[in-house]
Short mmCIF file of N, CA and C in Angstrom, two decimals:
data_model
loop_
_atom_site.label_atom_id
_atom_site.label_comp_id
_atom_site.label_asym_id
_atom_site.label_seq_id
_atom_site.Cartn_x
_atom_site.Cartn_y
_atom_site.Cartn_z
N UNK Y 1 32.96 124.01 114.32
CA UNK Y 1 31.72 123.38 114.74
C UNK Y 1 30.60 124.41 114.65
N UNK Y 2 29.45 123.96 114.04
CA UNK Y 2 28.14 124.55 114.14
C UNK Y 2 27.55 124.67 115.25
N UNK Y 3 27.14 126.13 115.16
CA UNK Y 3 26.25 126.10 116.52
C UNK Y 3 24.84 126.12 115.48
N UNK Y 4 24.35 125.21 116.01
CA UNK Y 4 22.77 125.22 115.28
C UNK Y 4 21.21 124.66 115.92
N UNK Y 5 21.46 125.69 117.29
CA UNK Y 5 20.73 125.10 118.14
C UNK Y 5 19.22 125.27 117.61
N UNK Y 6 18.65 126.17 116.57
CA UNK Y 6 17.59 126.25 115.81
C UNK Y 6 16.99 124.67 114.56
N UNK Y 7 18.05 124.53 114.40
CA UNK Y 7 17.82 123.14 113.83
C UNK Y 7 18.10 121.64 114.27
N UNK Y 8 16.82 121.12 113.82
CA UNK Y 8 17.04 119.76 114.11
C UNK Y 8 17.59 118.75 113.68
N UNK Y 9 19.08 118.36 114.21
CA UNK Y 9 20.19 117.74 113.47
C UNK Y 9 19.86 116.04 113.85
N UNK Y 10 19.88 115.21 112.77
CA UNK Y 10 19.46 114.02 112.74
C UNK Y 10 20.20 113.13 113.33
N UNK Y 11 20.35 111.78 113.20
CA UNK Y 11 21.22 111.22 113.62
C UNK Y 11 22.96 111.06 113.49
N UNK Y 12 23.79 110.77 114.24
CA UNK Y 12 24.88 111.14 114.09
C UNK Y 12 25.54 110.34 112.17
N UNK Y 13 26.30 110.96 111.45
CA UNK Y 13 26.88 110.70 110.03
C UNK Y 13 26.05 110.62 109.08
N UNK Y 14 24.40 111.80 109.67
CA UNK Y 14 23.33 112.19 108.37
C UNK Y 14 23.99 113.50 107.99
N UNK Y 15 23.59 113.40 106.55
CA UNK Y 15 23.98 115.07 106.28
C UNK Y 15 22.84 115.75 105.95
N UNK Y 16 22.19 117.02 106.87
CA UNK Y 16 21.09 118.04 106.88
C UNK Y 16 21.31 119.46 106.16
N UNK Y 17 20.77 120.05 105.85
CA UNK Y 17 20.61 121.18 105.47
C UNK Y 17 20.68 122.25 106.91
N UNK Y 18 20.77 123.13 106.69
CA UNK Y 18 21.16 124.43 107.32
C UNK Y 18 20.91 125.98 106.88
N UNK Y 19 19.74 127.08 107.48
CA UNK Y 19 20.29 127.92 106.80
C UNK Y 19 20.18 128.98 108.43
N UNK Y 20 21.05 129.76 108.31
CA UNK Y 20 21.44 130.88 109.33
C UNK Y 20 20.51 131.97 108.95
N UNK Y 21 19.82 132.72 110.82
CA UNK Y 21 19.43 133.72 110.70
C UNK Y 21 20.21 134.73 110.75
N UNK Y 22 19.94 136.07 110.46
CA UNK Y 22 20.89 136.98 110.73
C UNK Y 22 21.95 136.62 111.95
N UNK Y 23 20.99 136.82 113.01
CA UNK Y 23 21.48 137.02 114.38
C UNK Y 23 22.29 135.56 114.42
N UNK Y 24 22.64 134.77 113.70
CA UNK Y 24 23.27 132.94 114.34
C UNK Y 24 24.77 133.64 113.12
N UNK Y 25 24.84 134.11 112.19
CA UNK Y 25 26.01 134.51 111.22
C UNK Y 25 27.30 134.50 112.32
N UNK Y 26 27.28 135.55 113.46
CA UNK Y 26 28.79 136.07 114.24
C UNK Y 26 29.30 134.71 114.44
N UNK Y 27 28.06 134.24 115.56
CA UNK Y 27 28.16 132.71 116.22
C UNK Y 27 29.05 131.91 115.29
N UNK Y 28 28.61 131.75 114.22
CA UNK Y 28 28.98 130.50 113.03
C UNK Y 28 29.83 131.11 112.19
N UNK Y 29 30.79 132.37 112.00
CA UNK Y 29 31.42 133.28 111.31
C UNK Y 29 32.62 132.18 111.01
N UNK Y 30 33.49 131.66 112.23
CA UNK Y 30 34.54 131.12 111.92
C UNK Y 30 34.67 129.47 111.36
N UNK Y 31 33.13 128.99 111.27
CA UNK Y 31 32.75 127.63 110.60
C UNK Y 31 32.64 127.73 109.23
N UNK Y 32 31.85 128.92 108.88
CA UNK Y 32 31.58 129.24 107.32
C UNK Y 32 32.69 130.12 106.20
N UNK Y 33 33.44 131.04 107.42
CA UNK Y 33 34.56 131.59 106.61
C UNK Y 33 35.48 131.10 105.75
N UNK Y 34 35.94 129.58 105.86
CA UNK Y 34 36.81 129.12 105.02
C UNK Y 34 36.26 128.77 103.99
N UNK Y 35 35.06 128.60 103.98
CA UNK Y 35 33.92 128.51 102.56
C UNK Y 35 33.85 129.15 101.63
N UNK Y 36 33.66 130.61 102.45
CA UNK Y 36 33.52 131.44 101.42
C UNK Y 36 34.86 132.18 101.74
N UNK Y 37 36.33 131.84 102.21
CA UNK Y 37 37.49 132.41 101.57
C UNK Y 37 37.26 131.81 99.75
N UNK Y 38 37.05 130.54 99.70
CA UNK Y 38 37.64 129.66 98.67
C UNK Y 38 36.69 130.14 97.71
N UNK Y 39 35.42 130.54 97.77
CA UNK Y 39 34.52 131.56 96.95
C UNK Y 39 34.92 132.49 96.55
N UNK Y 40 35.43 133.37 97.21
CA UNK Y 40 35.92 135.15 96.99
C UNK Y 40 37.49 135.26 96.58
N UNK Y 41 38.29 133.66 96.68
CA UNK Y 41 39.68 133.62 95.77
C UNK Y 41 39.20 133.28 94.48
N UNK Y 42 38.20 132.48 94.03
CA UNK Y 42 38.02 132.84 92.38
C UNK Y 42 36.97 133.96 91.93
N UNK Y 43 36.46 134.81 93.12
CA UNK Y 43 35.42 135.76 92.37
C UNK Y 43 36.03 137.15 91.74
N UNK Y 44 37.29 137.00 91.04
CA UNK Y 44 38.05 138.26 90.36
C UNK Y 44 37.32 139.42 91.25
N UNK Y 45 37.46 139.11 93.00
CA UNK Y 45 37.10 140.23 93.87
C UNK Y 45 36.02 141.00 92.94
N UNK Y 46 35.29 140.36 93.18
CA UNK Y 46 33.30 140.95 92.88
C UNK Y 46 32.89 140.89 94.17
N UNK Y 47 33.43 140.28 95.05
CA UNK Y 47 32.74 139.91 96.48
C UNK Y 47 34.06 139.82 97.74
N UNK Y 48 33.91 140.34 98.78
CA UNK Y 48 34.90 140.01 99.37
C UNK Y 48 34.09 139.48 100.92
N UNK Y 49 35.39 138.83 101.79
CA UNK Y 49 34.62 138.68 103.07
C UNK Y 49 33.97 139.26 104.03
N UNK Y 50 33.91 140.88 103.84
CA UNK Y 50 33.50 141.65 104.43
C UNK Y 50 32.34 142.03 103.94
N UNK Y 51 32.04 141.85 102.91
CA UNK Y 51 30.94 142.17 101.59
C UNK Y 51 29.94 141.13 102.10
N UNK Y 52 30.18 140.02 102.28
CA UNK Y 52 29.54 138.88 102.31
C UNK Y 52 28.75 138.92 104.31
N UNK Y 53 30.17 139.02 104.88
CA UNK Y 53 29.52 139.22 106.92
C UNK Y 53 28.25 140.75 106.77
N UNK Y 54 29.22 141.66 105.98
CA UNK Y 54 27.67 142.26 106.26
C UNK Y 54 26.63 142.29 105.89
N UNK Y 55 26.31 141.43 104.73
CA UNK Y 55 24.99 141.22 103.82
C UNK Y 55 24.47 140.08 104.87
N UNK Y 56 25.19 139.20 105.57
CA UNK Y 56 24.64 138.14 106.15
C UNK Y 56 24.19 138.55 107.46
N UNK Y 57 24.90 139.35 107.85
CA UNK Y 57 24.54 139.85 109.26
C UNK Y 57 23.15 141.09 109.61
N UNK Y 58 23.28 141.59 108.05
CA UNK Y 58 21.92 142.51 107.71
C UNK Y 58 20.43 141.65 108.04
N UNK Y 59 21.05 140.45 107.11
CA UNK Y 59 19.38 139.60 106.82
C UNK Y 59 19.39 140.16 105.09
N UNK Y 60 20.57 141.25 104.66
CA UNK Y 60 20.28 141.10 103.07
C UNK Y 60 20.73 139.88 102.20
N UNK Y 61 21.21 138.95 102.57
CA UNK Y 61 21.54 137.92 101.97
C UNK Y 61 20.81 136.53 103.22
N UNK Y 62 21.49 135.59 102.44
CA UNK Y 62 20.85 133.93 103.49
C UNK Y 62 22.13 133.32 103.19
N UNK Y 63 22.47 132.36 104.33
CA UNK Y 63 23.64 131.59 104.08
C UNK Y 63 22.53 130.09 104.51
N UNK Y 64 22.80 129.17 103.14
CA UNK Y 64 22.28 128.04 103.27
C UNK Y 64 23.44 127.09 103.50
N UNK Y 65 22.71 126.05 103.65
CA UNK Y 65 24.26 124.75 103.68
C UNK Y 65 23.71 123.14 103.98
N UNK Y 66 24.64 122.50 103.85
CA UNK Y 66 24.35 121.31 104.44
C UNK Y 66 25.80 120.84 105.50
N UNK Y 67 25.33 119.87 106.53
CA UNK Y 67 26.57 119.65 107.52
C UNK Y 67 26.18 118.21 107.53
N UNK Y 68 27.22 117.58 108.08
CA UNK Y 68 27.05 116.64 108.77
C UNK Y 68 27.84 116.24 110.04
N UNK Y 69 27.24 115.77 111.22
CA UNK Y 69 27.29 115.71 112.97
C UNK Y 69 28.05 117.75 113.22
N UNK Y 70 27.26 118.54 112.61
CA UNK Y 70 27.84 120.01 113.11
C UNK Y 70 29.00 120.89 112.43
N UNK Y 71 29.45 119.51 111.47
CA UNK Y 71 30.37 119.91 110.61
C UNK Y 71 30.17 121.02 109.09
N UNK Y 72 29.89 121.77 108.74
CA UNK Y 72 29.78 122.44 107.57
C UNK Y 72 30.37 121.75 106.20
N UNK Y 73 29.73 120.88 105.11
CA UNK Y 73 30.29 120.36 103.96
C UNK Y 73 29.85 121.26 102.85
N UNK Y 74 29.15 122.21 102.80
CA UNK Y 74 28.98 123.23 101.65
C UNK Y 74 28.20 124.13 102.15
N UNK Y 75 28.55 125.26 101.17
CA UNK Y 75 27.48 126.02 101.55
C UNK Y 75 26.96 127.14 100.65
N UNK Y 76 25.95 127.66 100.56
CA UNK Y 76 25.70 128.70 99.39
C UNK Y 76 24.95 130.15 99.73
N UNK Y 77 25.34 131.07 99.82
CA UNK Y 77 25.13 132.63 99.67
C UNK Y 77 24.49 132.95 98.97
N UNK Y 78 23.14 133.64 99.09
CA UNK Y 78 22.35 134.35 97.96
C UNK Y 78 21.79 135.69 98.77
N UNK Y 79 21.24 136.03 97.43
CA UNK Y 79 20.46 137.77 98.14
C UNK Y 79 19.26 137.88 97.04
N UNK Y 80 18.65 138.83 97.52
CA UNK Y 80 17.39 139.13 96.48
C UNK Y 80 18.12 140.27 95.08
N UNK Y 81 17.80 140.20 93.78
CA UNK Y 81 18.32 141.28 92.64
C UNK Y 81 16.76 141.62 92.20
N UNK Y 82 16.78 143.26 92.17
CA UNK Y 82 15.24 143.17 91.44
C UNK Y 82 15.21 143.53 90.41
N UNK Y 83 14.99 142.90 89.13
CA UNK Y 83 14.90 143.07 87.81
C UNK Y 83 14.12 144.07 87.29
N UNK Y 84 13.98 144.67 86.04
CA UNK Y 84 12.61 145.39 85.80
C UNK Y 84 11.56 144.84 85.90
N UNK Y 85 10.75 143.51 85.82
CA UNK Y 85 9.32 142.97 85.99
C UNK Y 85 9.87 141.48 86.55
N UNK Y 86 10.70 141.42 86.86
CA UNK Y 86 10.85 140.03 87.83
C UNK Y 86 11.98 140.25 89.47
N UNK Y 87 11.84 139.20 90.15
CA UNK Y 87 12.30 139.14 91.03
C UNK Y 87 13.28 137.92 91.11
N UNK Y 88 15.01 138.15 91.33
CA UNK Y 88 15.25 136.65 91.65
C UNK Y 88 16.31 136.85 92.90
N UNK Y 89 16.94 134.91 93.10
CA UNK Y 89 17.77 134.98 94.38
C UNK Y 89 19.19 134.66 93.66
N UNK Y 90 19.97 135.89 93.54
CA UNK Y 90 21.25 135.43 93.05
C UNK Y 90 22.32 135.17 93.85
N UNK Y 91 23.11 133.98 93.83
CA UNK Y 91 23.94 133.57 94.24
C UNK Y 91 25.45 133.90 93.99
N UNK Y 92 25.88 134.56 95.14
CA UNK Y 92 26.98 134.92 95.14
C UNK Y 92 28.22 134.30 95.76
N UNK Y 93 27.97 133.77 96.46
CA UNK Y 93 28.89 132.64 97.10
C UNK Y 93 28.63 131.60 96.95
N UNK Y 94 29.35 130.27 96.27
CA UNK Y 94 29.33 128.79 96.82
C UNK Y 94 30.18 127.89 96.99
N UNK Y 95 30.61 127.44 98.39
CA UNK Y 95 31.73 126.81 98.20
C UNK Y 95 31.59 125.18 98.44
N UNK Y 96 32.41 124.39 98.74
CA UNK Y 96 32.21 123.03 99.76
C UNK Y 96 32.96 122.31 99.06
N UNK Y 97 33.30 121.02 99.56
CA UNK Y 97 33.32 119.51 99.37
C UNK Y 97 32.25 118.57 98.71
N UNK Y 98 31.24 118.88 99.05
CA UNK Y 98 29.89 118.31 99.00
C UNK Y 98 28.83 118.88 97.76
N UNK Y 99 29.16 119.64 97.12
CA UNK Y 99 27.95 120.64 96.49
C UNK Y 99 27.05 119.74 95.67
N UNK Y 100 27.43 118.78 94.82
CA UNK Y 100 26.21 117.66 94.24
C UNK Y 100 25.59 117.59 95.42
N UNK Y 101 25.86 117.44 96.57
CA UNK Y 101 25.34 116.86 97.96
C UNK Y 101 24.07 117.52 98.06
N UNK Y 102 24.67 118.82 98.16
CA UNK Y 102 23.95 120.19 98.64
C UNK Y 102 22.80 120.28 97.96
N UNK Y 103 22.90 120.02 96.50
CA UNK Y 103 21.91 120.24 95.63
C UNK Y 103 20.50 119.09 95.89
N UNK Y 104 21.04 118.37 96.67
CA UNK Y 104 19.71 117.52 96.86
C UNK Y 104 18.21 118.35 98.51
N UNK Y 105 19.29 119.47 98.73
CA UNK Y 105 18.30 120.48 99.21
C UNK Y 105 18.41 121.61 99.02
N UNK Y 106 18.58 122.00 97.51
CA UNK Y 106 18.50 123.08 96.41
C UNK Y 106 16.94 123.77 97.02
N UNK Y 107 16.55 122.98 97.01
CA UNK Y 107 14.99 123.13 97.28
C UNK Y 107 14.80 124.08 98.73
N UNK Y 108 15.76 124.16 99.62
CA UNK Y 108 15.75 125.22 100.79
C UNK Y 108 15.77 126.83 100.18
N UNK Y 109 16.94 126.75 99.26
CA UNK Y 109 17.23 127.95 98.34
C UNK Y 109 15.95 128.33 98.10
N UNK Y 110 14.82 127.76 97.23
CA UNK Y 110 14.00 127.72 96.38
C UNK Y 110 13.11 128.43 96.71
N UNK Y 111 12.70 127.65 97.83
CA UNK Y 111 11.70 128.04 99.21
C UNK Y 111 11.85 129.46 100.05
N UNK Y 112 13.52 129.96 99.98
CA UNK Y 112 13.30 131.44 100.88
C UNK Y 112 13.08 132.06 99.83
N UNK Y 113 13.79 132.00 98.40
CA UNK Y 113 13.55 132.84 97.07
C UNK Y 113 12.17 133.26 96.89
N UNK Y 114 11.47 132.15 96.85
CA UNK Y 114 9.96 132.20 96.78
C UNK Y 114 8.93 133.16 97.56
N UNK Y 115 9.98 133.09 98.80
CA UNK Y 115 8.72 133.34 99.83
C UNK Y 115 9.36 135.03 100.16
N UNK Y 116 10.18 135.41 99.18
CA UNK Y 116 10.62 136.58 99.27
C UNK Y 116 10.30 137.36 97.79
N UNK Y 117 8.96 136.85 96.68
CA UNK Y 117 8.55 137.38 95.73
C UNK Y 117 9.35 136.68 94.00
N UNK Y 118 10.40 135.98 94.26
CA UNK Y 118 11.61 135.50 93.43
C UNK Y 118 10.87 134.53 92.88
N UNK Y 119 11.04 134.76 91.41
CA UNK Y 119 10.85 133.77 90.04
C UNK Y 119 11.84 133.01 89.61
N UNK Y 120 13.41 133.02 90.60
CA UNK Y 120 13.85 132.34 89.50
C UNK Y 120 15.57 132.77 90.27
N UNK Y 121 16.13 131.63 90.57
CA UNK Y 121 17.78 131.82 90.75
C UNK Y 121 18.34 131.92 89.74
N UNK Y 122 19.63 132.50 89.88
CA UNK Y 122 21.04 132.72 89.04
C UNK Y 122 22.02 132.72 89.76
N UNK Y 123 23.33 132.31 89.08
CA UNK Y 123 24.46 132.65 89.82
C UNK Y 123 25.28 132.80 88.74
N UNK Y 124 26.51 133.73 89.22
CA UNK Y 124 27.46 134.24 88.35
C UNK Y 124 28.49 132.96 88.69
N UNK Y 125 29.08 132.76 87.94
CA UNK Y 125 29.46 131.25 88.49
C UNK Y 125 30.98 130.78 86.95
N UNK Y 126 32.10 130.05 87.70
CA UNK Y 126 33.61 129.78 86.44
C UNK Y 126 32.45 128.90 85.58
N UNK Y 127 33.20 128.50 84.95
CA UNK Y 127 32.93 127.21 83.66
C UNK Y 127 32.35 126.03 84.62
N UNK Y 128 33.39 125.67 85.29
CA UNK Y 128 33.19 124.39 86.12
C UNK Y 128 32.07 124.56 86.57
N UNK Y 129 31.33 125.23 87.48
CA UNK Y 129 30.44 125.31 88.03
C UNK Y 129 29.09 125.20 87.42
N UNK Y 130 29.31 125.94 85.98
CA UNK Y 130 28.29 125.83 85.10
C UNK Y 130 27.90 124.54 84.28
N UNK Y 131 28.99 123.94 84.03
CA UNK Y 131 28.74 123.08 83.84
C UNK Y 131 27.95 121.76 85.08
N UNK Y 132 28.60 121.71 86.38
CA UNK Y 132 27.84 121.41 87.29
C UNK Y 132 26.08 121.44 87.23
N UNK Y 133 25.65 123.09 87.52
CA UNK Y 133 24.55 123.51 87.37
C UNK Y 133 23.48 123.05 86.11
N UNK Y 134 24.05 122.83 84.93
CA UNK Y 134 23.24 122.35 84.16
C UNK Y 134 22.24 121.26 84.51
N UNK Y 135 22.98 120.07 84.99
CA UNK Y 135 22.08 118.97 85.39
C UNK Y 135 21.59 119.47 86.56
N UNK Y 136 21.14 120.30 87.17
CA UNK Y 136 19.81 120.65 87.75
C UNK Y 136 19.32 121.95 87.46
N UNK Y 137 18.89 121.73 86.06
CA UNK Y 137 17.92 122.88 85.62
C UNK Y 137 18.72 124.11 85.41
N UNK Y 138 19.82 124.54 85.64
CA UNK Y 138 20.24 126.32 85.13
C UNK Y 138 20.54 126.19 84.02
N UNK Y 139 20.51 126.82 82.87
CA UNK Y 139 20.79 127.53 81.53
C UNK Y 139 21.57 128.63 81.19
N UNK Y 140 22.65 128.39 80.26
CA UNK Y 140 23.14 129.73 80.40
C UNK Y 140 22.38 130.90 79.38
N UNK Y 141 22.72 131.87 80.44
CA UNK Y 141 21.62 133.50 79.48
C UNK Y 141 22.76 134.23 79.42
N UNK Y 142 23.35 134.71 80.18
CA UNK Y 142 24.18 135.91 79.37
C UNK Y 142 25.89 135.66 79.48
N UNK Y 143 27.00 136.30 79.51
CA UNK Y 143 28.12 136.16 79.68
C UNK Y 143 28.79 137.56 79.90
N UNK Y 144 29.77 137.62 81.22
CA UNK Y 144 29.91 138.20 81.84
C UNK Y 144 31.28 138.73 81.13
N UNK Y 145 31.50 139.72 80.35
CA UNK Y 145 33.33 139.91 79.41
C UNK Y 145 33.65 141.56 80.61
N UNK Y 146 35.06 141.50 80.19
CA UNK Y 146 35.80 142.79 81.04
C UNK Y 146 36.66 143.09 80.33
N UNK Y 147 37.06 145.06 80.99
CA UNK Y 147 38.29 144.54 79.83
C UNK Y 147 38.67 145.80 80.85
N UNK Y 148 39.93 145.45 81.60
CA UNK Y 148 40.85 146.26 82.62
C UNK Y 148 41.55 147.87 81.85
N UNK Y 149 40.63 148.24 82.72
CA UNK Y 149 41.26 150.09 82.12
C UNK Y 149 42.53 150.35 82.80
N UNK Y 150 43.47 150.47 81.87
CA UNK Y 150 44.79 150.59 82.24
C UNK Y 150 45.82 151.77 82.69
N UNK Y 151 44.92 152.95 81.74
CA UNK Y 151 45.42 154.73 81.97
C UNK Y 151 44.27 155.33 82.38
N UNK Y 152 44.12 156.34 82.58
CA UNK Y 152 43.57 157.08 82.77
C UNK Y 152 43.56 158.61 82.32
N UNK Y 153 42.40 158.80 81.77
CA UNK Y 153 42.33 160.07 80.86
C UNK Y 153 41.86 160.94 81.63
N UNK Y 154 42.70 162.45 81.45
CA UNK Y 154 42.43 163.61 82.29
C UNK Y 154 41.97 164.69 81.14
#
């Protein structure tokens, strides 16, 4: 259950948006954690849960979301990246049930990005997701390849 005594939650079986201040993260730690477990099991550990509580608990990242009656149905993680001549809010976590849902207050994202100098979201994100993202406006720009160093040279 959400504690979200900062927001004004609508009538009971609406689903609202949500985003946590630093200081509300501890409070709401064990509502949002299974979210972003299911985030950080496909992020080939780029991110882990500890990575994520302390960026949220800094104020260097935002945890947005949508619930419905207190319940958490998605939710999405971003932080500021500063480019050489631009600013954006990249998304590092997103998990839920709901995320088409979510995207109908994409526009919360939009709004802290903005008001923190940001031209422009990204997220590192599987296939699935990308494909998702297309129908609301993302494009793909680059592609992310690896290649696991196996020995080590002395």
């Amino acid at each position: 259950m959400l504690d979200l005594t900062l927001v004004k939650v609508p009538d009971k079986g609406q689903v609202y948006p949500f985003v946590f201040e630093p200081s509300e993260v501890s409070a709401n730690w064990d509502s949002i954690c299974p979210f972003l477990e299911a985030s950080v099991r496909v992020s080939f550990n780029m991110i882990s849960l500890v990575q994520l509580r302390r960026l949220l608990e800094s104020g260097e990242a935002v945890c947005i979301g949508i619930a419905r009656d207190n319940e958490p149905l998605a939710i999405f993680v971003a932080h500021i990246v500063n480019y050489s001549d631009y600013r954006c809010a990249r998304v590092i976590a997103a998990a839920g049930t709901q995320l088409k849902d979510a995207m109908r207050y994409f526009h919360v994202m939009e709004g802290w990005a903005m008001s923190l100098g940001a031209t422009e979201i990204e997220a590192w994100c599987r296939p699935a997701m990308e494909r998702m993202l297309r129908r609301y406006g993302f494009k793909h720009r680059v592609s992310i390849i690896t290649r696991r160093i196996e020995r080590s040279y002395q």
